Short mmCIF file of C-alpha atoms in Angstrom, two decimals:
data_model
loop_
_atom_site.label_atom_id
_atom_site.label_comp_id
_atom_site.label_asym_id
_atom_site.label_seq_id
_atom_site.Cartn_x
_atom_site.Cartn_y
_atom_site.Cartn_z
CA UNK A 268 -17.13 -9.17 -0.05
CA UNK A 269 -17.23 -12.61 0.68
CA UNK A 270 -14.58 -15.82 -0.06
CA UNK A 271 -17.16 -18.39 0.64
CA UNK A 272 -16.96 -20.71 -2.04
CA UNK A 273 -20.18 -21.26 -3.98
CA UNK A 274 -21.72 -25.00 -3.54
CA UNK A 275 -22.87 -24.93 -7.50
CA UNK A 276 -19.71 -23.40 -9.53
CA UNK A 277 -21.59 -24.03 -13.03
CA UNK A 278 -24.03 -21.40 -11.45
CA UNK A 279 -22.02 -19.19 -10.63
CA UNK A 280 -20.65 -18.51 -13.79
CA UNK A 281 -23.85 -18.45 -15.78
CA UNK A 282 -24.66 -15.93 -12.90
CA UNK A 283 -21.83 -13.08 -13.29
CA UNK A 284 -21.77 -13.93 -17.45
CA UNK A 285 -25.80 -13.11 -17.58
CA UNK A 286 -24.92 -10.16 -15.08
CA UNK A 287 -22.83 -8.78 -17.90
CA UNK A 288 -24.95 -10.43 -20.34
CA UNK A 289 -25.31 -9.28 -23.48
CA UNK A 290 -21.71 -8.10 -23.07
CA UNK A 291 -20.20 -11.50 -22.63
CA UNK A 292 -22.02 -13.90 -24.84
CA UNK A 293 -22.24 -11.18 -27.36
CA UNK A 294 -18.66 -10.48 -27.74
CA UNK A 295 -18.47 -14.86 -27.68
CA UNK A 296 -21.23 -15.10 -30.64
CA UNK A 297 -18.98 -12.25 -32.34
CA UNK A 298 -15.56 -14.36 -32.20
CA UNK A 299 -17.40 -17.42 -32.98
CA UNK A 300 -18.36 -16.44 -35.73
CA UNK A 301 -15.20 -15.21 -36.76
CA UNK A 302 -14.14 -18.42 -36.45
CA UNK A 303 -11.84 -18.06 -33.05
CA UNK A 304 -12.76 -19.40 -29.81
CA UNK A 305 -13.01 -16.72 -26.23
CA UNK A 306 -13.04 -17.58 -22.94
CA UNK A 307 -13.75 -15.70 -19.52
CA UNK A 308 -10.61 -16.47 -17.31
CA UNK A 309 -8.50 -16.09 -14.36
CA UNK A 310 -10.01 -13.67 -11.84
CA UNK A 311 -12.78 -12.67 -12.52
CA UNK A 312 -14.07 -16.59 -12.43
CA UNK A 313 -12.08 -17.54 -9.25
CA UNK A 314 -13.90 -14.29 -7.88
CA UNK A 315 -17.10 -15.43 -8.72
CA UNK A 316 -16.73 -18.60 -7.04
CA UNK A 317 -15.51 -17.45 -4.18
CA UNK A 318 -18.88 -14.88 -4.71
CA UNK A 319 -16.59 -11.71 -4.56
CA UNK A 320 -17.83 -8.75 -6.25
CA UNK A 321 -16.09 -8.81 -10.14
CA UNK A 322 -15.48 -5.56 -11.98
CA UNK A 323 -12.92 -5.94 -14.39
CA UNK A 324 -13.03 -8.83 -16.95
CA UNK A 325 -10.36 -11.15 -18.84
CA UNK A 326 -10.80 -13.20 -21.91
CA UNK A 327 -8.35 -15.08 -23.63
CA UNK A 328 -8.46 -16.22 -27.48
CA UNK A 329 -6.64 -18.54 -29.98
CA UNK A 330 -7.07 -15.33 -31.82
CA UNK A 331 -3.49 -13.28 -32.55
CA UNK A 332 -3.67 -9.38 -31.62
CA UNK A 333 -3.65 -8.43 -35.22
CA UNK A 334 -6.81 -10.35 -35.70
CA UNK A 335 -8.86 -9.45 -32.47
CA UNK A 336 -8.68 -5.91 -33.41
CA UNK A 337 -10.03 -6.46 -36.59
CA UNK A 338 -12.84 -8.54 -34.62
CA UNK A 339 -14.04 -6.19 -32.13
CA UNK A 340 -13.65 -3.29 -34.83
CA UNK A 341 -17.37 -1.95 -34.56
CA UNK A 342 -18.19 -3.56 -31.74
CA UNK A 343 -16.16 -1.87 -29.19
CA UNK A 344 -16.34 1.82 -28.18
CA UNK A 345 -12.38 2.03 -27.65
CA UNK A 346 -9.40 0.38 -28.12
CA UNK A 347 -5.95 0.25 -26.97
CA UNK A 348 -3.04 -1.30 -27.49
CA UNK A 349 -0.71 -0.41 -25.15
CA UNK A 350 -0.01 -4.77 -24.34
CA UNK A 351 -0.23 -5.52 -27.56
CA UNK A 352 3.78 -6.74 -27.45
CA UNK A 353 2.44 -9.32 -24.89
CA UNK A 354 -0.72 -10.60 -26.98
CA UNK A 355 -3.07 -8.37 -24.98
CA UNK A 356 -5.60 -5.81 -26.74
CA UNK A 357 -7.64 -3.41 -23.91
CA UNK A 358 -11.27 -1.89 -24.62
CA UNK A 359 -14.18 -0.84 -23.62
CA UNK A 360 -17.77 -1.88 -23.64
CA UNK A 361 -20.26 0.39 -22.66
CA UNK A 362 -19.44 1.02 -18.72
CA UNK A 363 -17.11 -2.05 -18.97
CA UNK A 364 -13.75 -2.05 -19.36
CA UNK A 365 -11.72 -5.55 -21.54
CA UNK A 366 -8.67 -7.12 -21.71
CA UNK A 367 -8.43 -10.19 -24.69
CA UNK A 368 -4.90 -11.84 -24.08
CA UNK A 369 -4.11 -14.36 -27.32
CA UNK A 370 -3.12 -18.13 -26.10
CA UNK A 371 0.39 -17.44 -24.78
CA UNK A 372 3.37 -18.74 -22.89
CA UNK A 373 6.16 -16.27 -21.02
CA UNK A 374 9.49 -16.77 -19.53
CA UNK A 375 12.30 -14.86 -18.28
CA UNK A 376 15.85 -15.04 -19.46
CA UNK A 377 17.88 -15.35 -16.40
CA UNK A 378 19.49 -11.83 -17.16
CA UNK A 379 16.44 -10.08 -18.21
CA UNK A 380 13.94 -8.04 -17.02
CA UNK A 381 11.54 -8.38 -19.53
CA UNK A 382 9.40 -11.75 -20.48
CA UNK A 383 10.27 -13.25 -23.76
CA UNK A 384 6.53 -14.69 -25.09
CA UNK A 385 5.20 -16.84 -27.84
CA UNK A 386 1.83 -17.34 -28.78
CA UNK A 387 -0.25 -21.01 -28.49
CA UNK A 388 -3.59 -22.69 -29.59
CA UNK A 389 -4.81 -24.42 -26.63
CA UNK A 390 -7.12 -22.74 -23.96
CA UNK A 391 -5.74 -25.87 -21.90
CA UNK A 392 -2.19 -24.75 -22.43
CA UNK A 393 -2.50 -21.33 -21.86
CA UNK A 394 -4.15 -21.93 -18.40
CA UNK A 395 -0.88 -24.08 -17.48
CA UNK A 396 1.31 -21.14 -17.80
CA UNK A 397 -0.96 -19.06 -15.13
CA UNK A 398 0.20 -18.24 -11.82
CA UNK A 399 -2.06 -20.20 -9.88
CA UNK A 400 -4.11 -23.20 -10.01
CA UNK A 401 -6.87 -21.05 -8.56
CA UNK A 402 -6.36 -18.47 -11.62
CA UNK A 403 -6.18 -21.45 -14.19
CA UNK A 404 -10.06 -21.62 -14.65
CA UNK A 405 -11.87 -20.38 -17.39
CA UNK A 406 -15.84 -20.28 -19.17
CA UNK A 407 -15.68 -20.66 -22.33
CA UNK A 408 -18.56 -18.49 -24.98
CA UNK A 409 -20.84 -18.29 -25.64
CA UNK A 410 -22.09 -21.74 -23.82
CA UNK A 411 -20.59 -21.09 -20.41
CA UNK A 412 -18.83 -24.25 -20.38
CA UNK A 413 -16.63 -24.22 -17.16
CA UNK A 414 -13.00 -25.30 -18.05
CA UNK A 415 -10.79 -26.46 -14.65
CA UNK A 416 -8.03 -28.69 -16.40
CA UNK A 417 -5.40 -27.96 -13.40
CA UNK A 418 -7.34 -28.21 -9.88
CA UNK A 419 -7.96 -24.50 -9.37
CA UNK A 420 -11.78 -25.31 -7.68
CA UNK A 421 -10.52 -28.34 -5.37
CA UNK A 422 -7.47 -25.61 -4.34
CA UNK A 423 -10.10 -22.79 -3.58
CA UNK A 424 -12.39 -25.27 -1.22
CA UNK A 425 -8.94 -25.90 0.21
CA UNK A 426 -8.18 -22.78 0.58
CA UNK A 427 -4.73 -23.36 -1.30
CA UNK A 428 -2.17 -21.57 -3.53
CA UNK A 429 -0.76 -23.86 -5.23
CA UNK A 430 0.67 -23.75 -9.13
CA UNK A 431 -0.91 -25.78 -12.23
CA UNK A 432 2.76 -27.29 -12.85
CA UNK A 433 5.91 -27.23 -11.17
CA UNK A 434 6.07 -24.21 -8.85
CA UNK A 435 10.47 -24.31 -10.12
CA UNK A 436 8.66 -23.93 -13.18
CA UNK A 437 6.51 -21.37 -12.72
CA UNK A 438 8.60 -19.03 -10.62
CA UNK A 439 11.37 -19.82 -13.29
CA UNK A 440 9.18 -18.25 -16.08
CA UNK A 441 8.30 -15.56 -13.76
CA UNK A 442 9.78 -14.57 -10.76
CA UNK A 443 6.90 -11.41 -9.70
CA UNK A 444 5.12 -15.05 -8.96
CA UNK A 445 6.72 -15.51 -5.62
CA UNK A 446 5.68 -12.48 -4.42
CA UNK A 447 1.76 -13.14 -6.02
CA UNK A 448 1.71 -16.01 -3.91
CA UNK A 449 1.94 -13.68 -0.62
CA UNK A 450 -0.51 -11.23 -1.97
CA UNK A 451 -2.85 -14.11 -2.54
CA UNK A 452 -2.48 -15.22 0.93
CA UNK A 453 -2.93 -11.55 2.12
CA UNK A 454 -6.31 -10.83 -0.08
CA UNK A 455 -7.87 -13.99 0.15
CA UNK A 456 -6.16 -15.75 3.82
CA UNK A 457 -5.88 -18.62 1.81
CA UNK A 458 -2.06 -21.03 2.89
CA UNK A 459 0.75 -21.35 0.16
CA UNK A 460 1.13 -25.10 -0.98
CA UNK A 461 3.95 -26.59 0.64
CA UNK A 462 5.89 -27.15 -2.73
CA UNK A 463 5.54 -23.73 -3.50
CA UNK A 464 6.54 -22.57 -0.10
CA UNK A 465 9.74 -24.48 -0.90
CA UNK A 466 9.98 -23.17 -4.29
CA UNK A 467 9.54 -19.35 -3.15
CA UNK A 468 12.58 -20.22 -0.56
CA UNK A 469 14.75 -21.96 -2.58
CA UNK A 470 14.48 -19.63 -5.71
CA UNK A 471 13.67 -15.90 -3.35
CA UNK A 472 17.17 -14.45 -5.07
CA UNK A 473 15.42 -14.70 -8.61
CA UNK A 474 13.20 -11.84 -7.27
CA UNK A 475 15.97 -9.18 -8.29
CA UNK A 476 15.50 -9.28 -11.87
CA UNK A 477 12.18 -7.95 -11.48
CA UNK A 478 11.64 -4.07 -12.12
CA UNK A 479 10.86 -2.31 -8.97
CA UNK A 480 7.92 -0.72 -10.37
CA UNK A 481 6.32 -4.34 -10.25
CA UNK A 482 7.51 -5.19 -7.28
CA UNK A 483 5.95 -1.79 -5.69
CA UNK A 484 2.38 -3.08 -7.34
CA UNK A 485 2.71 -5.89 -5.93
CA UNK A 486 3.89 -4.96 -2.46
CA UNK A 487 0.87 -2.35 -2.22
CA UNK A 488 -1.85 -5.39 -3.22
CA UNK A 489 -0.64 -7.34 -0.45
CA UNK A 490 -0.54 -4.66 2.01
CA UNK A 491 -4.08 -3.17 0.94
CA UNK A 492 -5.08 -7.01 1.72
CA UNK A 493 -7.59 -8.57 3.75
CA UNK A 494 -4.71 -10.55 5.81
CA UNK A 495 -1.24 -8.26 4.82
CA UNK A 496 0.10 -10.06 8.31
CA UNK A 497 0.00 -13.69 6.81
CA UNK A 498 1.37 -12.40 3.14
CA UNK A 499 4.13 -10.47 5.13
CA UNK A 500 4.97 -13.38 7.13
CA UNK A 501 5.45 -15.00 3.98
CA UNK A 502 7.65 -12.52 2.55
CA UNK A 503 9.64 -13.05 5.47
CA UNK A 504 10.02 -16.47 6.28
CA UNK A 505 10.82 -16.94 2.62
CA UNK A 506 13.83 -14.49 2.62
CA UNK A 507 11.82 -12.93 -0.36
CA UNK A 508 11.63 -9.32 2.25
CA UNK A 509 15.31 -9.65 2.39
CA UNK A 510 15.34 -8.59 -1.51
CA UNK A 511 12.62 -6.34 -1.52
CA UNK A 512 11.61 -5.48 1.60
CA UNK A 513 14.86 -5.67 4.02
CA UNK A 514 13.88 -3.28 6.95
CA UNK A 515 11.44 -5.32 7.48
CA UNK A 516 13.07 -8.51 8.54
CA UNK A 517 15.70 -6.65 10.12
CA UNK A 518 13.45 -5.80 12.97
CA UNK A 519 13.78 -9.43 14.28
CA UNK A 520 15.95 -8.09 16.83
CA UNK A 521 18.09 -10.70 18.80
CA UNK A 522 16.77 -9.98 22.06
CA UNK A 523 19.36 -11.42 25.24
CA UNK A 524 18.28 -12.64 29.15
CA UNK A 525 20.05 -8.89 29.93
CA UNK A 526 18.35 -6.62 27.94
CA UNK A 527 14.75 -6.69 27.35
CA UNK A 528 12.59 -5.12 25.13
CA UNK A 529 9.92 -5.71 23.14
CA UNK A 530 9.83 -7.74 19.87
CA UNK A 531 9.88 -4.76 17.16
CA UNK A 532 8.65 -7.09 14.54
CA UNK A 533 5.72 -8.44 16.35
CA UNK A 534 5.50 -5.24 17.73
CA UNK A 535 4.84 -3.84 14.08
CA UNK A 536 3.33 -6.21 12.55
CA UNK A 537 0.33 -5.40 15.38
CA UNK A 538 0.61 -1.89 14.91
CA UNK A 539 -0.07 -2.47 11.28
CA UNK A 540 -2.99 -4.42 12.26
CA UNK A 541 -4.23 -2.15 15.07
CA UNK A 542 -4.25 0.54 12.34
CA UNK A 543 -6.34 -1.22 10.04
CA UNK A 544 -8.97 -2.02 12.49
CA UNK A 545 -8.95 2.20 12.71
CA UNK A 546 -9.95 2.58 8.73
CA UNK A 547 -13.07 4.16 7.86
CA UNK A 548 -13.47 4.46 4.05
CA UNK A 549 -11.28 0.93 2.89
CA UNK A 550 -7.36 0.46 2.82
CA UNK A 551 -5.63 3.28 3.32
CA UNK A 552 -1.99 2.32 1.82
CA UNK A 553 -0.31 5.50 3.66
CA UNK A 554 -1.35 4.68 6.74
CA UNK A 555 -0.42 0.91 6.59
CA UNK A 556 2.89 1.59 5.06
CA UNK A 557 3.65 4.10 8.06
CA UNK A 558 1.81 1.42 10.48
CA UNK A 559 4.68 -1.38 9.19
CA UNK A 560 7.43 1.02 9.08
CA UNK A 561 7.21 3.34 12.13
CA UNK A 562 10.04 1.66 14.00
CA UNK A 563 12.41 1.00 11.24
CA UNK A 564 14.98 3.31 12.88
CA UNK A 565 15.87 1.14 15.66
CA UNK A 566 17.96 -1.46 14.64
CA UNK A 567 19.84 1.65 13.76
CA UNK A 568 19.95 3.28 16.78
CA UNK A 569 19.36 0.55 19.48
CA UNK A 570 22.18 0.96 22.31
CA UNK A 571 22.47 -1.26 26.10
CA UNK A 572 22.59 0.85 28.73
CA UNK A 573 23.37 0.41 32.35
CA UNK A 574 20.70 -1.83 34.54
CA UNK A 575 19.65 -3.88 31.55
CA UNK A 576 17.83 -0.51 29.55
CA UNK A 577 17.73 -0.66 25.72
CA UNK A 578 17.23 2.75 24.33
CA UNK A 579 16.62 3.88 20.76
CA UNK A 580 17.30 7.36 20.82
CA UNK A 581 16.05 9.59 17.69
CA UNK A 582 14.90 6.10 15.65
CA UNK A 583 11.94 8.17 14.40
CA UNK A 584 14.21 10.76 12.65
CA UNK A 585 16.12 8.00 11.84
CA UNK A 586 13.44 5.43 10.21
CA UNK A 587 11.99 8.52 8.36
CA UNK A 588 14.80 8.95 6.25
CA UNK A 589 15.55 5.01 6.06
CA UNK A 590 11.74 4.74 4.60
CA UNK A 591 12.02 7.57 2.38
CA UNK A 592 15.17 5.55 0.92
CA UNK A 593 13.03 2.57 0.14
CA UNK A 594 9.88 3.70 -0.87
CA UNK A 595 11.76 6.19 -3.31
CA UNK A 596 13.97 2.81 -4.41
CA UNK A 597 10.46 1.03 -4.92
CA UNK A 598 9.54 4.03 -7.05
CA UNK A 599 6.71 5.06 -4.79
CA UNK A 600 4.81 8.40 -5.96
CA UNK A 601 6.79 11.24 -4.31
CA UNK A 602 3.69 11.94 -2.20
CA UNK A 603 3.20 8.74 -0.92
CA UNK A 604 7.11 9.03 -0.22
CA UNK A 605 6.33 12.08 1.64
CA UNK A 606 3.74 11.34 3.82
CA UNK A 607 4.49 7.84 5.02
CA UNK A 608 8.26 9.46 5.86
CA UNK A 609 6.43 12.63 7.60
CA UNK A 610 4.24 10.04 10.18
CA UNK A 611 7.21 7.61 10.94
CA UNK A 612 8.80 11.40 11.69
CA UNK A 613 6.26 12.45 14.11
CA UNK A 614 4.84 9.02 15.54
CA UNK A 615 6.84 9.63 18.91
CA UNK A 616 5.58 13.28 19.14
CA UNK A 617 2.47 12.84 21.43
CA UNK A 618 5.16 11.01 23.87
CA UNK A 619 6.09 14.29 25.02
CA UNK A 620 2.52 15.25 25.92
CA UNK A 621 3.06 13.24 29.21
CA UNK A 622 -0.35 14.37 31.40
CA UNK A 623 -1.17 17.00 29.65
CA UNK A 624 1.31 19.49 29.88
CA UNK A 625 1.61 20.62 26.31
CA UNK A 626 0.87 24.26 25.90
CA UNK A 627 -1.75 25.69 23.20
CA UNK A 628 1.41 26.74 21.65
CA UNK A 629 2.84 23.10 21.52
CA UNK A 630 -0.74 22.00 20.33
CA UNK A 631 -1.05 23.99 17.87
CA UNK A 632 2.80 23.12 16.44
CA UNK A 633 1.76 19.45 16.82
CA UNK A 634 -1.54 20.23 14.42
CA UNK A 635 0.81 22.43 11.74
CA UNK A 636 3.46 20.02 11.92
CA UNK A 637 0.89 16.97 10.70
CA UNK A 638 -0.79 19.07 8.56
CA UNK A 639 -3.73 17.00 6.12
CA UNK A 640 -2.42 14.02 8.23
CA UNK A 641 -3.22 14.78 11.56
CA UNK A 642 -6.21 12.40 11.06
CA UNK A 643 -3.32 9.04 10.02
CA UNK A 644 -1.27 10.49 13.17
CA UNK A 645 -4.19 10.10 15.08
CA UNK A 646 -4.72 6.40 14.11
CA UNK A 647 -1.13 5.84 13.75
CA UNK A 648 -0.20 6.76 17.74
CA UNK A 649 -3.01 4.94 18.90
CA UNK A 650 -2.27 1.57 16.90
CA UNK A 651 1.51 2.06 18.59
CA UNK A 652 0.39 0.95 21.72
CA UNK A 653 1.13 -2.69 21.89
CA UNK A 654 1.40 -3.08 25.86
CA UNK A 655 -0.57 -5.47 27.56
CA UNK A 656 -1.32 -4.06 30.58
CA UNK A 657 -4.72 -2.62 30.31
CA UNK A 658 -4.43 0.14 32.87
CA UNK A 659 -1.56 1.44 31.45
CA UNK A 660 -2.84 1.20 27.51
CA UNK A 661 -6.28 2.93 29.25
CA UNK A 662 -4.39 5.62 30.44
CA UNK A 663 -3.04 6.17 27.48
CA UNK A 664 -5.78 6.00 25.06
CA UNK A 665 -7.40 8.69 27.52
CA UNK A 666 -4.62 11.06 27.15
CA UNK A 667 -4.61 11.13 23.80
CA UNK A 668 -8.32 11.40 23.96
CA UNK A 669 -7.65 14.69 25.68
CA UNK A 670 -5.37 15.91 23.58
CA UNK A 671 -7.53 15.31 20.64
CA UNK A 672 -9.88 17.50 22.78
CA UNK A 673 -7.72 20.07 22.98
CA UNK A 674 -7.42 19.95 18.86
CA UNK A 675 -10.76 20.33 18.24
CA UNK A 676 -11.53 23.10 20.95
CA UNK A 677 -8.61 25.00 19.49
CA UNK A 678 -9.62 24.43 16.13
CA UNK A 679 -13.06 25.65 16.56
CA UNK A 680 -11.42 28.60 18.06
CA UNK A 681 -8.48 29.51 15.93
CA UNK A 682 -9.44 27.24 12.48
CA UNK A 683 -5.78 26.03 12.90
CA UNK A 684 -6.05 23.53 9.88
CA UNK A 685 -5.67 27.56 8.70
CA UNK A 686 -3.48 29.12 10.66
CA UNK A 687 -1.16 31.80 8.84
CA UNK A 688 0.45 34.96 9.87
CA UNK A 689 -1.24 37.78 10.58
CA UNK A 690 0.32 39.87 8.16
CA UNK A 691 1.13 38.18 4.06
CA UNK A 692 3.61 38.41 2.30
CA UNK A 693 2.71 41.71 0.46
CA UNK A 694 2.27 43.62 3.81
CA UNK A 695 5.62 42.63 5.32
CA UNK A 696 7.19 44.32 2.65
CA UNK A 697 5.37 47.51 2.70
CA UNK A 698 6.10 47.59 6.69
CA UNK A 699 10.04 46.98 6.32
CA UNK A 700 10.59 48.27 2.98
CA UNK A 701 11.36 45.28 1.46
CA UNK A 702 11.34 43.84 -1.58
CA UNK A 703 10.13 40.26 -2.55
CA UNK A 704 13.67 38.24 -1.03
CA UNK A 705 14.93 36.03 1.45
CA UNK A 706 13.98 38.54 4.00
CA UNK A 707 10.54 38.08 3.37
CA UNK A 708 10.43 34.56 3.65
CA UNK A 709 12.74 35.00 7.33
CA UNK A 710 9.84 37.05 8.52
CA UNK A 711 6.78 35.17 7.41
CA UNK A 712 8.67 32.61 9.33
CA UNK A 713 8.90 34.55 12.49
CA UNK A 714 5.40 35.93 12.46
CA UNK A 715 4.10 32.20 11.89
CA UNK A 716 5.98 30.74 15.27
CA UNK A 717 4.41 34.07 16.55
CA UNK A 718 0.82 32.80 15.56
CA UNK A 719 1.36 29.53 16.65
CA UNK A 720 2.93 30.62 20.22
CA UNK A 721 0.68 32.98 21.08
CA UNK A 722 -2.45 32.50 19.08
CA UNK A 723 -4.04 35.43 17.14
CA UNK A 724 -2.59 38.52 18.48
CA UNK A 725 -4.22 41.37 16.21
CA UNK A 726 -2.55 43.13 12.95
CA UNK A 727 -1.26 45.96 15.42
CA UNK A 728 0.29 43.36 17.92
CA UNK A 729 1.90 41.36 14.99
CA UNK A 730 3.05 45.26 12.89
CA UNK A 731 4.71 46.05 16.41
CA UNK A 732 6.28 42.79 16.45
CA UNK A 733 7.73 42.21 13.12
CA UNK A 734 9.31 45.88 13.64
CA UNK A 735 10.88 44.86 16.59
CA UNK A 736 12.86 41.48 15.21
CA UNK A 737 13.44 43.47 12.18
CA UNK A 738 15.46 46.04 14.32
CA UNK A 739 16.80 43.15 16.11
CA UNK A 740 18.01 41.52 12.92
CA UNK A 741 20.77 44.65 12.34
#
């Protein structure tokens, strides 16, 4: 994917419409001659000037919602109508999916969470009331005629984000805005406008009459980002992270002549990006929410201790449940909850490998404990190390090279991404007489630390066992 800006914009438009072609003239020869205008707009058209692959694709009409349904009726495979209360009508086209948004201007009530809108005429006017000058360009059909009333092609050779109108305006109408501006600057490494730098400062409190279910979206585009370090910086220096975000600004840890340690927002901010340079198959939002939040715990738990020593005792067990507060208050998927909580948990545990002295036993806990995200533990402890002595991160990196050793020559023993009990459920119960309970559950329990202590044992070894903590049970 490439943000190069093409030298011949015209070009590039008649480019990605003919890619689509006969989608995109056709559906423009089919409003025409209904007698409404269409245009192509926002991103897919700043994405095809910067040559960036396009997939989904945005029109806008003088056309109201009632009306462009009874246009595209025939002529589209499906429609929906689930944004029809904001002037927007979605179908599909063949292997392409539509959005048609009527002429429009929003704003927010100061009090409200939801945007108050009224339709317009203008293509002109509704590309003032767009985020960004760089999403305020349009083609109209079916001649391709390129339409840049506010800047937006100047501002992507500048590599700016900057608003059509007044950014007090914009951010005024809507809020969500503010934060756009940082994912911008995280997918595309493009600077925010001075004026709207100001703007996101000055008006950051306006932020909490957004849902957090948009903030969340939001939040996840910027971290998925080319650049999430520049759009979090953003967030930061802006005091927008304080409102939606505040761990994260929290970490800036005053740090005195008598007690050193390291910066834990630098610090975390290069473990996110030490963890991205470890991705294999794209962003992996998990891992780079664990990467940024792995050492939320220690403003929490950071205590001076004699001879100038900071220590943050337990700020793993400690930032786990702080990040399963505020993903679950961002409204996070209760997975994604769980697992970035679970690797903030365990991103200390390989600390207590030391040399090499772990046991199998202790190897094979480490493996059960992570589960399906051993592999995100794996990247996640290595991006952790932030020193800057080479020997010392060497030494490292080759001790966890050994213990990842040790994984796989276990797991090609024992199949531990496998491991159970030697004996189920069922056959506990026939061997103490028991049934389905509590009791079961206890001894599954005791006959899986007995797998993953001693390793497979044998049915016998395991029937002689469970009889013997049984009896010990009373």
């Amino acid at each position: 994917m490439s943000n190069e800006l093409t030298s011949n914009p015209a070009a590039a438009i008649s480019e990605l419409l003919n890619r689509v072609a006969p989608l995109a003239n056709d559906l423009g020869r089919v409003f025409a001659t209904a007698g409404h205008e269409l245009a192509l707009v926002g991103g897919p058209v700043r994405d095809a000037l910067l040559g960036r692959t396009v997939s989904d694709l945005d029109f806008t009409t003088d056309a109201h919602p009632e009306r462009i349904l009874e246009i595209v009726d025939g002529w589209a495979d499906a429609v929906w109508t689930i944004g029809i209360e904001f002037g927007t009508i979605g179908l599909r086209k063949g292997d392409h999916q539509i959005e048609i948004t009527t002429y429009r201007s929003e704003s927010y009530d100061p009090k409200s969470r939801k945007p108050e809108v009224a339709y317009g005429t203008s293509l002109t006017d509704d590309l003032a009331r767009r985020d960004f000058a760089v999403n305020a360009m349009a083609a109209r059909l079916p001649g391709h005629e390129f339409v840049d009333p506010y800047g937006g092609l100047a501002d992507l050779r500048a590599k700016t984000i900057r608003t059509p109108g007044r950014p007090e305006d914009s951010f005024g109408d809507d809020p969500l805005r503010m934060l756009r501006a940082a994912r911008f600057a995280s997918q595309l490494g493009f600077t925010v406008d001075p004026a709207v730098l100001a703007a996101m400062t000055e008006m950051a409190g306006r932020i909490e009459i957004i849902s957090a279910e948009r903030v969340r979206d939001e939040l996840s585009k910027l971290l998925t980002g080319t650049y999430p370090r520049q759009g979090l910086t953003l967030l930061v220096d802006t005091g927008l992270a304080a409102r939606v975000l505040p761990e994260l600004p929290k970490l800036r840890l005053e740090i005195d002549e008598h007690h050193r340690h390291k910066d834990v927002y630098e610090h975390s901010l290069i473990v996110l990006e030490q963890a991205i340079a470890q991705e294999e198959d794209g962003p992996d939002l998990i891992l780079r929410l664990a990467a940024l939040l792995h050492d939320i715990g220690k403003p929490k738990t950071r205590s001076f201790v004699d001879g100038g020593r900071v220590t943050f005792h337990h700020h793993e067990v400690v930032g786990a449940s702080m990040s399963k507060a505020r993903l679950i208050a961002l409204r996070y998927p209760k997975d994604v909850v769980a697992d970035v909580s679970r690797l903030v948990e365990l991103h200390l545990r390989f600390h207590g490998y030391g040399t090499g002295e772990w046991t199998d036993a202790a190897v094979r806990r480490y493996v059960r404990d992570a589960g399906s995200l051993l592999p995100r533990l794996h990247k996640l402890t290595r991006a952790d190390c932030t020193t800057r002595n080479k020997r010392k991160a060497a030494a490292l990196a080759r001790t966890y090279d050994n213990l990842e050793r040790r994984i796989a020559r276990l797991e090609q023993e024992e199949e531990l991404a496998k491991i159970r009990p030697e004996l189920d459920g069922h056959e506990i119960q026939q061997i103490l007489g028991l049934a389905p309970g509590p009791a079961v559950g206890r001894a599954y329990k005791f006959l899986l630390d007995l797998r993953l202590d001693q390793g497979p044992i044998g049915k016998e070894a395991a029937t002689k066992a469970l009889r013997e903590w049984w009896r010990d049970q009373g």
